[in-house]
Amino acid sequence: MGTLRYSINVTLDGSCHHEVGLPPDQESMRYWTAQVQEADAMLFGRVTYELMESAWRRPPSGEWPDWMRPWELPFARAIDRARKYVVSHSLDTVDWNAELLRGDLLPQVELLKSQHARLWVGGVTLPVALAQHGLIDEYEFLVHPVVAGRGPALLGGLTEQLRLELVERRELRSGAVACRYRPVS
């Protein structure tokens, strides 16, 4: 059975809003590029899929946008070519190397875990549902030294306490800290 890892940027006060942490720098982009390259497939809800696609999909021209800095290109290339699964009841179709998942989520995620050694999930809402059912094997948070005071909360809406043990910690020069946890049985 494969490993499902939930990875996300988060502020000190638990905000997961993509615009309230530290802006990406070369070190954090290298970190996230390595994580995406390590994954066999990615799992997104509709909102995260559309957000990531709008920022990181290679344009039809084949040329990356002018706003993208050279050190962001490895991440863009990695996520652009990654295999993706999208959980959505409102989308009719997906592309960008993606497959649409509908219906009962639990057996589909269990099947994906049996098909992929390393499955990665991002976003805010979908991970709550997966965590509620014990489907997440690892939690990876890049904690930014910022208090946002707003935005969606990390695993907001979780109905049961989730006990985790720290298995890896890495400090970045920006002051952000990458922490990886596993659920305590």
mmCIF file of C-alpha atoms in Angstrom:
data_model
loop_
_atom_site.group_PDB
_atom_site.id
_atom_site.type_symbol
_atom_site.label_atom_id
_atom_site.label_comp_id
_atom_site.label_asym_id
_atom_site.label_seq_id
_atom_site.Cartn_x
_atom_site.Cartn_y
_atom_site.Cartn_z
ATOM 1 C CA MET A 1 0.000 0.000 0.000
ATOM 2 C CA GLY A 2 1.335 3.405 -0.947
ATOM 3 C CA THR A 3 1.767 6.486 1.211
ATOM 4 C CA LEU A 4 -0.561 9.482 1.001
ATOM 5 C CA ARG A 5 1.193 12.683 2.109
ATOM 6 C CA TYR A 6 -0.655 15.929 2.777
ATOM 7 C CA SER A 7 1.623 18.904 2.045
ATOM 8 C CA ILE A 8 0.842 22.587 2.461
ATOM 9 C CA ASN A 9 2.239 26.005 3.356
ATOM 10 C CA VAL A 10 0.893 27.301 6.670
ATOM 11 C CA THR A 11 1.460 30.381 8.837
ATOM 12 C CA LEU A 12 2.199 30.342 12.565
ATOM 13 C CA ASP A 13 -1.482 30.966 13.311
ATOM 14 C CA GLY A 14 -2.580 28.085 11.103
ATOM 15 C CA SER A 15 -3.694 29.965 7.992
ATOM 16 C CA CYS A 16 -3.451 28.061 4.725
ATOM 17 C CA HIS A 17 -4.300 30.976 2.454
ATOM 18 C CA HIS A 18 -1.842 30.838 -0.423
ATOM 19 C CA GLU A 19 -1.203 34.603 -0.357
ATOM 20 C CA VAL A 20 -0.552 35.229 3.352
ATOM 21 C CA GLY A 21 2.706 33.344 3.984
ATOM 22 C CA LEU A 22 6.170 34.353 2.886
ATOM 23 C CA PRO A 23 6.530 34.821 -0.856
ATOM 24 C CA PRO A 24 8.328 31.894 -2.461
ATOM 25 C CA ASP A 25 12.090 32.109 -2.623
ATOM 26 C CA GLN A 26 14.654 29.906 -4.316
ATOM 27 C CA GLU A 27 15.074 27.612 -1.330
ATOM 28 C CA SER A 28 11.359 27.029 -0.740
ATOM 29 C CA MET A 29 10.801 26.432 -4.462
ATOM 30 C CA ARG A 30 13.626 23.875 -4.492
ATOM 31 C CA TYR A 31 12.019 22.215 -1.477
ATOM 32 C CA TRP A 32 8.565 21.992 -3.098
ATOM 33 C CA THR A 33 10.049 20.934 -6.451
ATOM 34 C CA ALA A 34 11.734 17.970 -4.755
ATOM 35 C CA GLN A 35 8.452 17.019 -3.071
ATOM 36 C CA VAL A 36 6.496 17.126 -6.342
ATOM 37 C CA GLN A 37 9.203 15.153 -8.166
ATOM 38 C CA GLU A 38 9.118 12.507 -5.434
ATOM 39 C CA ALA A 39 5.354 11.954 -5.820
ATOM 40 C CA ASP A 40 3.986 9.389 -8.251
ATOM 41 C CA ALA A 41 0.696 11.291 -8.497
ATOM 42 C CA MET A 42 -1.086 14.271 -7.003
ATOM 43 C CA LEU A 43 -4.606 14.519 -5.614
ATOM 44 C CA PHE A 44 -6.509 17.806 -5.609
ATOM 45 C CA GLY A 45 -9.964 19.115 -4.958
ATOM 46 C CA ARG A 46 -11.472 21.395 -7.600
ATOM 47 C CA VAL A 47 -10.363 24.693 -6.056
ATOM 48 C CA THR A 48 -6.734 23.647 -5.595
ATOM 49 C CA TYR A 49 -6.614 22.039 -9.038
ATOM 50 C CA GLU A 50 -7.878 25.221 -10.703
ATOM 51 C CA LEU A 51 -5.525 27.399 -8.645
ATOM 52 C CA MET A 52 -2.471 25.272 -9.453
ATOM 53 C CA GLU A 53 -3.419 24.944 -13.115
ATOM 54 C CA SER A 54 -3.859 28.703 -13.534
ATOM 55 C CA ALA A 55 -0.380 29.340 -12.125
ATOM 56 C CA TRP A 56 1.720 26.364 -13.214
ATOM 57 C CA ARG A 57 0.330 24.894 -16.424
ATOM 58 C CA ARG A 58 2.600 25.361 -19.421
ATOM 59 C CA PRO A 59 0.827 27.724 -21.844
ATOM 60 C CA PRO A 60 -0.184 26.374 -25.273
ATOM 61 C CA SER A 61 2.639 28.426 -26.812
ATOM 62 C CA GLY A 62 5.106 26.272 -24.869
ATOM 63 C CA GLU A 63 6.734 29.411 -23.455
ATOM 64 C CA TRP A 64 6.532 30.034 -19.725
ATOM 65 C CA PRO A 65 5.075 33.432 -18.741
ATOM 66 C CA ASP A 66 7.393 36.424 -18.258
ATOM 67 C CA TRP A 67 6.422 36.740 -14.575
ATOM 68 C CA MET A 68 7.958 33.356 -13.815
ATOM 69 C CA ARG A 69 11.490 33.639 -12.480
ATOM 70 C CA PRO A 70 14.137 31.158 -13.693
ATOM 71 C CA TRP A 71 14.316 29.457 -10.282
ATOM 72 C CA GLU A 72 10.545 28.772 -10.420
ATOM 73 C CA LEU A 73 10.813 26.871 -13.709
ATOM 74 C CA PRO A 74 11.857 23.504 -12.212
ATOM 75 C CA PHE A 75 8.739 23.534 -10.006
ATOM 76 C CA ALA A 76 6.566 24.598 -12.943
ATOM 77 C CA ARG A 77 7.942 21.799 -15.115
ATOM 78 C CA ALA A 78 7.564 19.196 -12.350
ATOM 79 C CA ILE A 79 3.962 20.011 -11.495
ATOM 80 C CA ASP A 80 3.010 20.533 -15.125
ATOM 81 C CA ARG A 81 3.993 16.988 -16.071
ATOM 82 C CA ALA A 82 2.820 15.326 -12.832
ATOM 83 C CA ARG A 83 -0.046 12.830 -12.903
ATOM 84 C CA LYS A 84 -3.083 14.376 -11.213
ATOM 85 C CA TYR A 85 -6.422 13.209 -9.846
ATOM 86 C CA VAL A 86 -9.169 15.754 -9.219
ATOM 87 C CA VAL A 87 -12.058 15.251 -6.812
ATOM 88 C CA SER A 88 -15.031 17.325 -7.977
ATOM 89 C CA HIS A 89 -18.783 17.143 -8.268
ATOM 90 C CA SER A 90 -19.015 20.369 -10.285
ATOM 91 C CA LEU A 91 -16.402 19.846 -13.012
ATOM 92 C CA ASP A 92 -17.451 17.897 -16.089
ATOM 93 C CA THR A 93 -13.955 17.318 -17.420
ATOM 94 C CA VAL A 94 -10.327 17.893 -16.489
ATOM 95 C CA ASP A 95 -7.127 17.796 -18.452
ATOM 96 C CA TRP A 96 -3.545 18.849 -17.550
ATOM 97 C CA ASN A 97 -2.549 15.194 -17.064
ATOM 98 C CA ALA A 98 -5.543 14.734 -14.797
ATOM 99 C CA GLU A 99 -8.357 12.288 -14.208
ATOM 100 C CA LEU A 100 -11.665 13.280 -12.633
ATOM 101 C CA LEU A 101 -12.816 11.354 -9.551
ATOM 102 C CA ARG A 102 -16.518 11.279 -8.662
ATOM 103 C CA GLY A 103 -18.684 9.291 -6.326
ATOM 104 C CA ASP A 104 -17.573 7.604 -3.116
ATOM 105 C CA LEU A 105 -14.157 9.075 -2.373
ATOM 106 C CA LEU A 106 -12.873 6.527 0.144
ATOM 107 C CA PRO A 107 -12.608 3.458 -2.097
ATOM 108 C CA GLN A 108 -11.159 5.587 -4.886
ATOM 109 C CA VAL A 109 -8.408 6.955 -2.654
ATOM 110 C CA GLU A 110 -7.697 3.482 -1.294
ATOM 111 C CA LEU A 111 -7.382 2.246 -4.890
ATOM 112 C CA LEU A 112 -5.029 5.124 -5.747
ATOM 113 C CA LYS A 113 -2.903 4.278 -2.709
ATOM 114 C CA SER A 114 -2.670 0.686 -3.949
ATOM 115 C CA GLN A 115 -1.603 1.907 -7.411
ATOM 116 C CA HIS A 116 0.925 4.583 -6.395
ATOM 117 C CA ALA A 117 3.794 4.258 -3.931
ATOM 118 C CA ARG A 118 3.842 7.998 -3.200
ATOM 119 C CA LEU A 119 0.613 9.965 -3.529
ATOM 120 C CA TRP A 120 0.574 13.663 -2.618
ATOM 121 C CA VAL A 121 -2.493 15.718 -1.652
ATOM 122 C CA GLY A 122 -2.684 19.482 -1.334
ATOM 123 C CA GLY A 123 -5.374 21.995 -0.600
ATOM 124 C CA VAL A 124 -7.612 22.865 2.308
ATOM 125 C CA THR A 125 -10.958 21.033 2.116
ATOM 126 C CA LEU A 126 -10.165 17.622 0.610
ATOM 127 C CA PRO A 127 -7.460 16.794 3.200
ATOM 128 C CA VAL A 128 -9.995 17.244 6.016
ATOM 129 C CA ALA A 129 -12.205 14.531 4.518
ATOM 130 C CA LEU A 130 -9.200 12.262 3.994
ATOM 131 C CA ALA A 131 -7.897 12.851 7.526
ATOM 132 C CA GLN A 132 -11.349 12.143 9.019
ATOM 133 C CA HIS A 133 -11.154 8.660 7.501
ATOM 134 C CA GLY A 134 -7.530 7.983 8.436
ATOM 135 C CA LEU A 135 -6.333 7.949 4.833
ATOM 136 C CA ILE A 136 -3.413 10.370 5.266
ATOM 137 C CA ASP A 137 -0.158 8.642 6.171
ATOM 138 C CA GLU A 138 2.067 11.728 6.456
ATOM 139 C CA TYR A 139 1.515 15.420 7.086
ATOM 140 C CA GLU A 140 4.056 17.880 5.723
ATOM 141 C CA PHE A 141 3.786 21.533 6.702
ATOM 142 C CA LEU A 142 6.046 24.339 5.580
ATOM 143 C CA VAL A 143 5.460 26.680 8.514
ATOM 144 C CA HIS A 144 6.126 30.322 7.677
ATOM 145 C CA PRO A 145 7.160 32.823 10.395
ATOM 146 C CA VAL A 146 4.107 34.980 9.724
ATOM 147 C CA VAL A 147 0.893 35.575 11.672
ATOM 148 C CA ALA A 148 -1.754 36.069 9.002
ATOM 149 C CA GLY A 149 -4.800 36.777 11.119
ATOM 150 C CA ARG A 150 -7.038 35.540 8.319
ATOM 151 C CA GLY A 151 -7.622 32.761 5.852
ATOM 152 C CA PRO A 152 -8.732 29.134 6.008
ATOM 153 C CA ALA A 153 -7.383 27.213 8.990
ATOM 154 C CA LEU A 154 -5.149 24.174 8.684
ATOM 155 C CA LEU A 155 -7.458 21.129 8.763
ATOM 156 C CA GLY A 156 -10.327 23.396 9.826
ATOM 157 C CA GLY A 157 -13.455 21.380 10.500
ATOM 158 C CA LEU A 158 -11.706 18.237 11.675
ATOM 159 C CA THR A 159 -14.095 16.643 14.163
ATOM 160 C CA GLU A 160 -11.607 14.431 16.017
ATOM 161 C CA GLN A 161 -8.232 15.253 17.492
ATOM 162 C CA LEU A 162 -5.373 14.152 15.276
ATOM 163 C CA ARG A 163 -2.282 13.064 17.213
ATOM 164 C CA LEU A 164 0.950 13.275 15.243
ATOM 165 C CA GLU A 165 4.600 12.456 15.835
ATOM 166 C CA LEU A 166 7.396 14.501 14.290
ATOM 167 C CA VAL A 167 9.533 12.426 11.915
ATOM 168 C CA GLU A 168 11.507 15.131 10.129
ATOM 169 C CA ARG A 169 12.272 18.823 10.595
ATOM 170 C CA ARG A 170 14.226 21.173 8.345
ATOM 171 C CA GLU A 171 14.861 24.891 8.781
ATOM 172 C CA LEU A 172 15.013 27.146 5.742
ATOM 173 C CA ARG A 173 17.067 30.347 5.618
ATOM 174 C CA SER A 174 13.831 32.395 5.365
ATOM 175 C CA GLY A 175 12.857 31.238 8.845
ATOM 176 C CA ALA A 176 10.255 28.814 7.506
ATOM 177 C CA VAL A 177 10.411 25.321 8.975
ATOM 178 C CA ALA A 178 9.444 22.176 7.080
ATOM 179 C CA CYS A 179 7.941 19.622 9.441
ATOM 180 C CA ARG A 180 6.811 16.129 8.520
ATOM 181 C CA TYR A 181 4.581 14.121 10.844
ATOM 182 C CA ARG A 182 2.960 10.697 10.964
ATOM 183 C CA PRO A 183 -0.261 9.852 12.789
ATOM 184 C CA VAL A 184 0.212 8.217 16.180
ATOM 185 C CA SER A 185 -1.731 4.949 16.388
#
